[in-house]
PDB file of C-alpha atoms in Angstrom:
ATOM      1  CA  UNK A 304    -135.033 -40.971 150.210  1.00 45.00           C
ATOM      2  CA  UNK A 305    -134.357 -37.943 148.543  1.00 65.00           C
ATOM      3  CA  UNK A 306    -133.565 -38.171 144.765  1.00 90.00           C
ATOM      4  CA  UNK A 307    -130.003 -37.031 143.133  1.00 95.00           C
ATOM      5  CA  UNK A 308    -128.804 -35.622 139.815  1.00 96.00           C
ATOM      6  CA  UNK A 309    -125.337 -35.005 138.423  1.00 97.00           C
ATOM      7  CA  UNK A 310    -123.622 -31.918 139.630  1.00 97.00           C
ATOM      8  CA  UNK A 311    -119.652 -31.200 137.733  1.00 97.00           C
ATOM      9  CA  UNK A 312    -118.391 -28.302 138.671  1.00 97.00           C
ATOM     10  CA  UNK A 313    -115.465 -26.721 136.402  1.00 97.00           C
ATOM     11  CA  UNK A 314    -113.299 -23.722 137.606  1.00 94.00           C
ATOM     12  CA  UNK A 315    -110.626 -22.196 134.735  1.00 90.00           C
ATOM     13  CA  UNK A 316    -108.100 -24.302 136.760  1.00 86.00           C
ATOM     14  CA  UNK A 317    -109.612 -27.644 137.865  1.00 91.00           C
ATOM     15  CA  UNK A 318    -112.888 -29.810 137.688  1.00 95.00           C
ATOM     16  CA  UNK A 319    -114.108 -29.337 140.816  1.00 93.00           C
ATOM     17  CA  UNK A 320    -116.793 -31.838 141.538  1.00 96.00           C
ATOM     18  CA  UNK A 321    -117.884 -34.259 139.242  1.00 96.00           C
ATOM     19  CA  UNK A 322    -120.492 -36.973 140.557  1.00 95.00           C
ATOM     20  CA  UNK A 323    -124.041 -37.175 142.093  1.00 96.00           C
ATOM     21  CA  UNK A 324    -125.602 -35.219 144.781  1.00 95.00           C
ATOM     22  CA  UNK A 325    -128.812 -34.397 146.237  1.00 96.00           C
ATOM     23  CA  UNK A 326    -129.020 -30.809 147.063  1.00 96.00           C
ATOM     24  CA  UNK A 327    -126.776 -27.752 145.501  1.00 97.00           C
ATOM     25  CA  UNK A 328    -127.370 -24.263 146.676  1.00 97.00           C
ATOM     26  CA  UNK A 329    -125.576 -21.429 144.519  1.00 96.00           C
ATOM     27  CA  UNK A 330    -125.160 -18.197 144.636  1.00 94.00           C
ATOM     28  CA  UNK A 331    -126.623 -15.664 142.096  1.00 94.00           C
ATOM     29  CA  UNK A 332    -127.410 -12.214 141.218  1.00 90.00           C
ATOM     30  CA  UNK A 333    -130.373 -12.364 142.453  1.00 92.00           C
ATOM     31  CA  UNK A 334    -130.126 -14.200 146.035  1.00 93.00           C
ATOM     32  CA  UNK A 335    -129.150 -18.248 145.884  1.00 94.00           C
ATOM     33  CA  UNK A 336    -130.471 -21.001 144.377  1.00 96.00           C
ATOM     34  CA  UNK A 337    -131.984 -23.901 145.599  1.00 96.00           C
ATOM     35  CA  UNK A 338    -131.356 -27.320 143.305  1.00 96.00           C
ATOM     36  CA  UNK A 339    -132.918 -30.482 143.839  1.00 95.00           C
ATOM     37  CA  UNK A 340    -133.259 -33.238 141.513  1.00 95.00           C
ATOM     38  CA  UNK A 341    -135.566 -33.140 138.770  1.00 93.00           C
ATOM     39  CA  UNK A 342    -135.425 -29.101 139.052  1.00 94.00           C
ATOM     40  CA  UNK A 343    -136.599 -27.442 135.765  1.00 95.00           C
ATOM     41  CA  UNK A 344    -134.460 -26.192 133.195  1.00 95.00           C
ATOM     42  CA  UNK A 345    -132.242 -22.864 134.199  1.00 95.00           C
ATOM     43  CA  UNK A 346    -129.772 -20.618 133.683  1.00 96.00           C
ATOM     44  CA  UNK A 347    -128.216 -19.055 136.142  1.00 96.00           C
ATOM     45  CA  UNK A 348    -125.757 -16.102 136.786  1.00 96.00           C
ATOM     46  CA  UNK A 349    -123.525 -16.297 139.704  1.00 96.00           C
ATOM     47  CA  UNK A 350    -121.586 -14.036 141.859  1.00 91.00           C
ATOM     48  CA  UNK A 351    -119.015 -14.599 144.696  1.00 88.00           C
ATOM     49  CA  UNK A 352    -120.291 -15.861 147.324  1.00 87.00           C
ATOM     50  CA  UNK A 353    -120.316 -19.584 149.019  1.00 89.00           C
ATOM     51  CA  UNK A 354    -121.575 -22.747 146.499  1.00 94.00           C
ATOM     52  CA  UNK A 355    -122.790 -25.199 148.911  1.00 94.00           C
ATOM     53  CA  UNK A 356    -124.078 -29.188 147.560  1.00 96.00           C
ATOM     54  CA  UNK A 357    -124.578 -32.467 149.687  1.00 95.00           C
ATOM     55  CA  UNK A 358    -123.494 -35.868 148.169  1.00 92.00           C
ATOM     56  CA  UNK A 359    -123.828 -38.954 150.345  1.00 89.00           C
ATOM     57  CA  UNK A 360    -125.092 -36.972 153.638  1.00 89.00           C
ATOM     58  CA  UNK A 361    -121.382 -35.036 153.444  1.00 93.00           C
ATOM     59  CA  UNK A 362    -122.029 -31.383 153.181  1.00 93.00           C
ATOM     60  CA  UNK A 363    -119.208 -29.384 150.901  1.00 92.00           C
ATOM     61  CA  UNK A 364    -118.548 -25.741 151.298  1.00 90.00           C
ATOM     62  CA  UNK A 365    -116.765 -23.727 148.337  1.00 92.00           C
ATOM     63  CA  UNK A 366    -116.492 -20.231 147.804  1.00 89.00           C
ATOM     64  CA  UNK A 367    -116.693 -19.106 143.880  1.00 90.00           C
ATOM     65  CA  UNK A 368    -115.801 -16.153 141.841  1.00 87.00           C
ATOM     66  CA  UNK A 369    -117.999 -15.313 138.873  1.00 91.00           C
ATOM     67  CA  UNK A 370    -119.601 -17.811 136.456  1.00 95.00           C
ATOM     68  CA  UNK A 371    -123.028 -19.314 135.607  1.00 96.00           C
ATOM     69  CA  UNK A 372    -124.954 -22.526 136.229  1.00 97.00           C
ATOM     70  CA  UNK A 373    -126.904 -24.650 133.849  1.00 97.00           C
ATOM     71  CA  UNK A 374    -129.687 -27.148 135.027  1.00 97.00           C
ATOM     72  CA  UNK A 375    -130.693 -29.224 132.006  1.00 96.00           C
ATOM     73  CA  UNK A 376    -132.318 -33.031 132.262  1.00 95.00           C
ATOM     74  CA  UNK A 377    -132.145 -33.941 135.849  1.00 95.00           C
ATOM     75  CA  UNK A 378    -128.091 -32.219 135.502  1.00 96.00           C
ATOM     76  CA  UNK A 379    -126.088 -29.699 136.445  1.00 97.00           C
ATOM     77  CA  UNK A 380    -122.857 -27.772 135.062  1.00 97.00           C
ATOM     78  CA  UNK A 381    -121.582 -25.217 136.702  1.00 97.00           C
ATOM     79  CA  UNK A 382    -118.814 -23.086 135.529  1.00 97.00           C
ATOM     80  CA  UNK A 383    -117.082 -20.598 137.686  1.00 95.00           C
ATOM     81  CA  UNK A 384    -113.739 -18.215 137.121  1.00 91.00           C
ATOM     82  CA  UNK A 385    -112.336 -19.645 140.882  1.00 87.00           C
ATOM     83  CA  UNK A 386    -113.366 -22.136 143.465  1.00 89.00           C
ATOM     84  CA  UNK A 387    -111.956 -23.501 146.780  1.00 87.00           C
ATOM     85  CA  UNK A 388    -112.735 -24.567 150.173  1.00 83.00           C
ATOM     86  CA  UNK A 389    -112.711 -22.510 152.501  1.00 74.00           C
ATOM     87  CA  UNK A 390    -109.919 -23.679 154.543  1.00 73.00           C
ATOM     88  CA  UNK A 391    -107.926 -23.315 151.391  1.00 71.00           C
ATOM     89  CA  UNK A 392    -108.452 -19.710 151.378  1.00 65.00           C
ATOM     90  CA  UNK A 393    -105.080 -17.440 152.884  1.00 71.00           C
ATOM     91  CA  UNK A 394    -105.835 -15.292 155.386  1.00 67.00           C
ATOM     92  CA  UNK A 395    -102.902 -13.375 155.287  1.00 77.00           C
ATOM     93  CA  UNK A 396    -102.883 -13.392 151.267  1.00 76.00           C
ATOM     94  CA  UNK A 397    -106.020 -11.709 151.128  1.00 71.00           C
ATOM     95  CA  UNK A 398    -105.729  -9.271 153.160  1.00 75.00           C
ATOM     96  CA  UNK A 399    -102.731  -8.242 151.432  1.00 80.00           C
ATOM     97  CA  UNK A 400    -105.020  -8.006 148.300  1.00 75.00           C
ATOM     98  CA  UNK A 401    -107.145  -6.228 150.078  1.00 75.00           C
ATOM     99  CA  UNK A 402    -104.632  -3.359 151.216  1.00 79.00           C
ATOM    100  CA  UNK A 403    -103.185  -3.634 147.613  1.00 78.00           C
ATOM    101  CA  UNK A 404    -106.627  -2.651 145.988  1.00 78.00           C
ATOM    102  CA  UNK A 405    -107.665   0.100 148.364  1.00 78.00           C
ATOM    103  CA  UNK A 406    -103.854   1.363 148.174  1.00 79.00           C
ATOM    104  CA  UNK A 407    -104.376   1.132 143.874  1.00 77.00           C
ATOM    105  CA  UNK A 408    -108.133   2.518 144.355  1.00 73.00           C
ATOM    106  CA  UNK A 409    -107.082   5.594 145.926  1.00 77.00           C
ATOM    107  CA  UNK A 410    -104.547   7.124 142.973  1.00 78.00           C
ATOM    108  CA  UNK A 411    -105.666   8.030 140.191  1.00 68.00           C
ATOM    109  CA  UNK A 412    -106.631   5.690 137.496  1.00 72.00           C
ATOM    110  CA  UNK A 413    -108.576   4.992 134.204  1.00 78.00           C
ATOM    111  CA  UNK A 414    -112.413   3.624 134.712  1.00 81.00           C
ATOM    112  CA  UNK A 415    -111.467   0.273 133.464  1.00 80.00           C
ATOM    113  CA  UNK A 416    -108.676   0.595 135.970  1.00 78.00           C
ATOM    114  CA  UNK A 417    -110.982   1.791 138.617  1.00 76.00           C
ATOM    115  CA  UNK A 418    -113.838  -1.179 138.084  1.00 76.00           C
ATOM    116  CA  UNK A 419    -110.720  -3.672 137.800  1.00 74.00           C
ATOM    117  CA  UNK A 420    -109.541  -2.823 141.283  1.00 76.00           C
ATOM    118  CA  UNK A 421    -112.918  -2.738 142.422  1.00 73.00           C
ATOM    119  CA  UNK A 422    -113.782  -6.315 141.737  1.00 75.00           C
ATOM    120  CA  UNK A 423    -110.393  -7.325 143.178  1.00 72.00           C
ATOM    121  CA  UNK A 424    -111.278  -5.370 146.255  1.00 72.00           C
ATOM    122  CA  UNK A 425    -114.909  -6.587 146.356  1.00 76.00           C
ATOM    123  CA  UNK A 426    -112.974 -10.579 146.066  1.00 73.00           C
ATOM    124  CA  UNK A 427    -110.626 -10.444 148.468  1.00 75.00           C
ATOM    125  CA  UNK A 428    -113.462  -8.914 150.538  1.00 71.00           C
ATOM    126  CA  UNK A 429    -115.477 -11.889 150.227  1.00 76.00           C
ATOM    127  CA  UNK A 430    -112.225 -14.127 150.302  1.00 71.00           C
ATOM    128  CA  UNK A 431    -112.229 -12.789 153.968  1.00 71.00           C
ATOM    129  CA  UNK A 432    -115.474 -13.010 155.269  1.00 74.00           C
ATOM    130  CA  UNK A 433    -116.162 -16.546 153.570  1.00 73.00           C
ATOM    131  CA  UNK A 434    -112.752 -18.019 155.535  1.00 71.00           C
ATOM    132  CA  UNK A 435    -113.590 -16.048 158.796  1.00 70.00           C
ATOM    133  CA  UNK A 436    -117.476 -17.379 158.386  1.00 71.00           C
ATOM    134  CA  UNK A 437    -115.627 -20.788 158.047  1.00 70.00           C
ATOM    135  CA  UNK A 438    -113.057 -20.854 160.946  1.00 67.00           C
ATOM    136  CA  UNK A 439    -115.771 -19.617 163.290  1.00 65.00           C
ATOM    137  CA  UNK A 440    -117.901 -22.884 162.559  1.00 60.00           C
ATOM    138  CA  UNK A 441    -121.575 -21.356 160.454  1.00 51.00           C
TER     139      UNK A 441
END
């Protein structure tokens, strides 16, 4: 039997997850992350993409914004800016932010304007491709 550790996972919003589990696989700058219990100490700096843990045999799928991860004594936190399932996410919603940020990216703006509406682009991007990955079963 494989072993567990605590996993609570906070979003600005909402605690997402708080409880045991036995696997957590996050993403980060650098590729994802692969958690078991008893993993070493870490730090980690995530990026949108798909945060997937087990608990109980039940896989759960949720797609995160920006954040970091901390693995300390057999434990977990992970804090990220957004994060819901992703047959929460609005189809229709985000590809209205979509048009809205390539509409906004092609006037005329200040850099931090610019790398504002880039990151909202690059989100509801992801937003997309995470609920299409979804609805087509992978």
């Amino acid at each position: 039997m494989a072993g567990k550790f605590n996993l609570k996972i906070y979003a600005t919003d909402k605690v997402v997850f708080d409880g045991e589990c036995e696997s957590l696989v996050l993403p980060a700058t650098d590729g994802e992350y692969a958690i078991l219990a008893q993993h070493e100490d870490l730090l980690i700096a995530l990026v949108l993409g798909e945060l997937r843990f087990e608990t109980n045999g039940e896989k759960q799928v949720f797609f995160t914004g920006l954040g970091f991860a901390y693995v300390e004594n057999n434990s977990v936190v992970v804090f990220v800016d957004t994060a819901e399932r992703p047959e929460e996410i609005d189809l229709r919603r985000a590809e209205e932010a979509k048009i809205r940020a390539e509409e906004k990216l092609r006037q005329e703006t200040g850099r931090q304007e610019y790398y504002h509406t880039k990151a909202s682009l690059a989100r509801a991007m992801s937003r997309m491709k995470e609920a299409a990955r979804h609805r087509r079963g992978f």
